[in-house]
């Protein structure tokens, strides 16, 4: 009977390590996702201020694309709306 306990413990340790790695990976992904959302939000806030200042829409959208980089999809950094 003790042999089964030893075997069960031997199997449980690697499974616990795998679960911990997954949790670490999920936490890192969440942290990265939060950072990306903040960067996108800042880029859109900057674009709004640019438009409020009276600069041409084309110029503001070009800066938005530059500020956003490859974080979001589409030429408007992940946000689409009608004009």
Short mmCIF file of C-alpha atoms in Angstrom, two decimals:
data_model
loop_
_atom_site.label_atom_id
_atom_site.label_comp_id
_atom_site.label_asym_id
_atom_site.label_seq_id
_atom_site.Cartn_x
_atom_site.Cartn_y
_atom_site.Cartn_z
CA UNK A 1 0.00 0.00 0.00
CA UNK A 2 2.86 2.41 0.77
CA UNK A 3 4.21 1.85 -2.72
CA UNK A 4 1.05 3.35 -4.22
CA UNK A 5 1.38 6.42 -2.02
CA UNK A 6 4.95 6.93 -3.19
CA UNK A 7 3.91 6.48 -6.82
CA UNK A 8 1.01 8.91 -6.41
CA UNK A 9 3.29 11.51 -4.84
CA UNK A 10 5.87 11.02 -7.58
CA UNK A 11 3.21 11.70 -10.20
CA UNK A 12 1.67 14.65 -8.33
CA UNK A 13 4.88 16.69 -8.13
CA UNK A 14 5.38 17.10 -11.89
CA UNK A 15 1.69 17.88 -12.33
CA UNK A 16 1.92 20.60 -9.68
CA UNK A 17 4.97 22.06 -11.44
CA UNK A 18 3.11 22.08 -14.77
CA UNK A 19 0.12 23.81 -13.17
CA UNK A 20 2.42 26.44 -11.63
CA UNK A 21 4.08 27.12 -15.00
CA UNK A 22 0.64 27.56 -16.60
CA UNK A 23 -0.39 30.00 -13.84
CA UNK A 24 2.85 31.95 -14.32
CA UNK A 25 2.31 32.02 -18.09
CA UNK A 26 -1.30 33.18 -17.66
CA UNK A 27 -0.23 35.93 -15.25
CA UNK A 28 2.48 37.11 -17.63
CA UNK A 29 0.01 37.12 -20.53
CA UNK A 30 -2.51 39.11 -18.48
CA UNK A 31 0.16 41.65 -17.51
CA UNK A 32 1.17 42.02 -21.17
CA UNK A 33 -2.48 42.40 -22.22
CA UNK A 34 -3.08 45.14 -19.64
CA UNK A 35 0.01 46.99 -20.84
CA UNK A 36 -1.14 46.76 -24.47
CA UNK A 37 -4.58 48.14 -23.60
CA UNK A 38 -3.02 51.08 -21.76
CA UNK A 39 -0.74 51.84 -24.71
CA UNK A 40 -3.68 51.69 -27.13
CA UNK A 41 -5.76 53.93 -24.86
CA UNK A 42 -2.95 56.47 -24.63
CA UNK A 43 -2.58 56.45 -28.42
CA UNK A 44 -6.30 57.12 -28.85
CA UNK A 45 -6.28 59.88 -26.23
CA UNK A 46 -3.41 61.51 -28.09
CA UNK A 47 -5.32 61.20 -31.38
CA UNK A 48 -8.39 62.82 -29.80
CA UNK A 49 -6.29 65.73 -28.55
CA UNK A 50 -4.72 66.05 -31.98
CA UNK A 51 -8.16 66.30 -33.61
CA UNK A 52 -9.33 68.78 -30.96
CA UNK A 53 -6.35 70.98 -31.75
CA UNK A 54 -7.64 71.41 -35.28
CA UNK A 55 -4.95 69.42 -37.05
CA UNK A 56 -6.01 67.50 -40.17
CA UNK A 57 -7.59 64.10 -39.58
CA UNK A 58 -5.05 62.48 -41.89
CA UNK A 59 -2.16 63.80 -39.78
CA UNK A 60 -3.77 62.67 -36.52
CA UNK A 61 -4.52 59.20 -37.87
CA UNK A 62 -0.95 58.86 -39.12
CA UNK A 63 0.34 59.66 -35.64
CA UNK A 64 -2.19 57.22 -34.14
CA UNK A 65 -0.87 54.43 -36.36
CA UNK A 66 2.68 55.30 -35.37
CA UNK A 67 1.90 55.45 -31.63
CA UNK A 68 -0.09 52.24 -31.68
CA UNK A 69 2.47 50.22 -33.59
CA UNK A 70 1.38 46.63 -34.09
CA UNK A 71 -0.66 46.33 -30.89
CA UNK A 72 -4.10 46.47 -32.48
CA UNK A 73 -5.66 45.57 -35.81
CA UNK A 74 -6.66 47.93 -38.56
CA UNK A 75 -5.38 51.31 -39.57
CA UNK A 76 -7.23 53.00 -36.68
CA UNK A 77 -5.53 50.99 -33.95
CA UNK A 78 -8.37 48.59 -33.24
CA UNK A 79 -11.22 51.09 -33.20
CA UNK A 80 -13.61 51.48 -36.09
CA UNK A 81 -16.45 53.92 -36.46
CA UNK A 82 -18.31 55.85 -39.10
CA UNK A 83 -17.20 59.24 -40.34
#
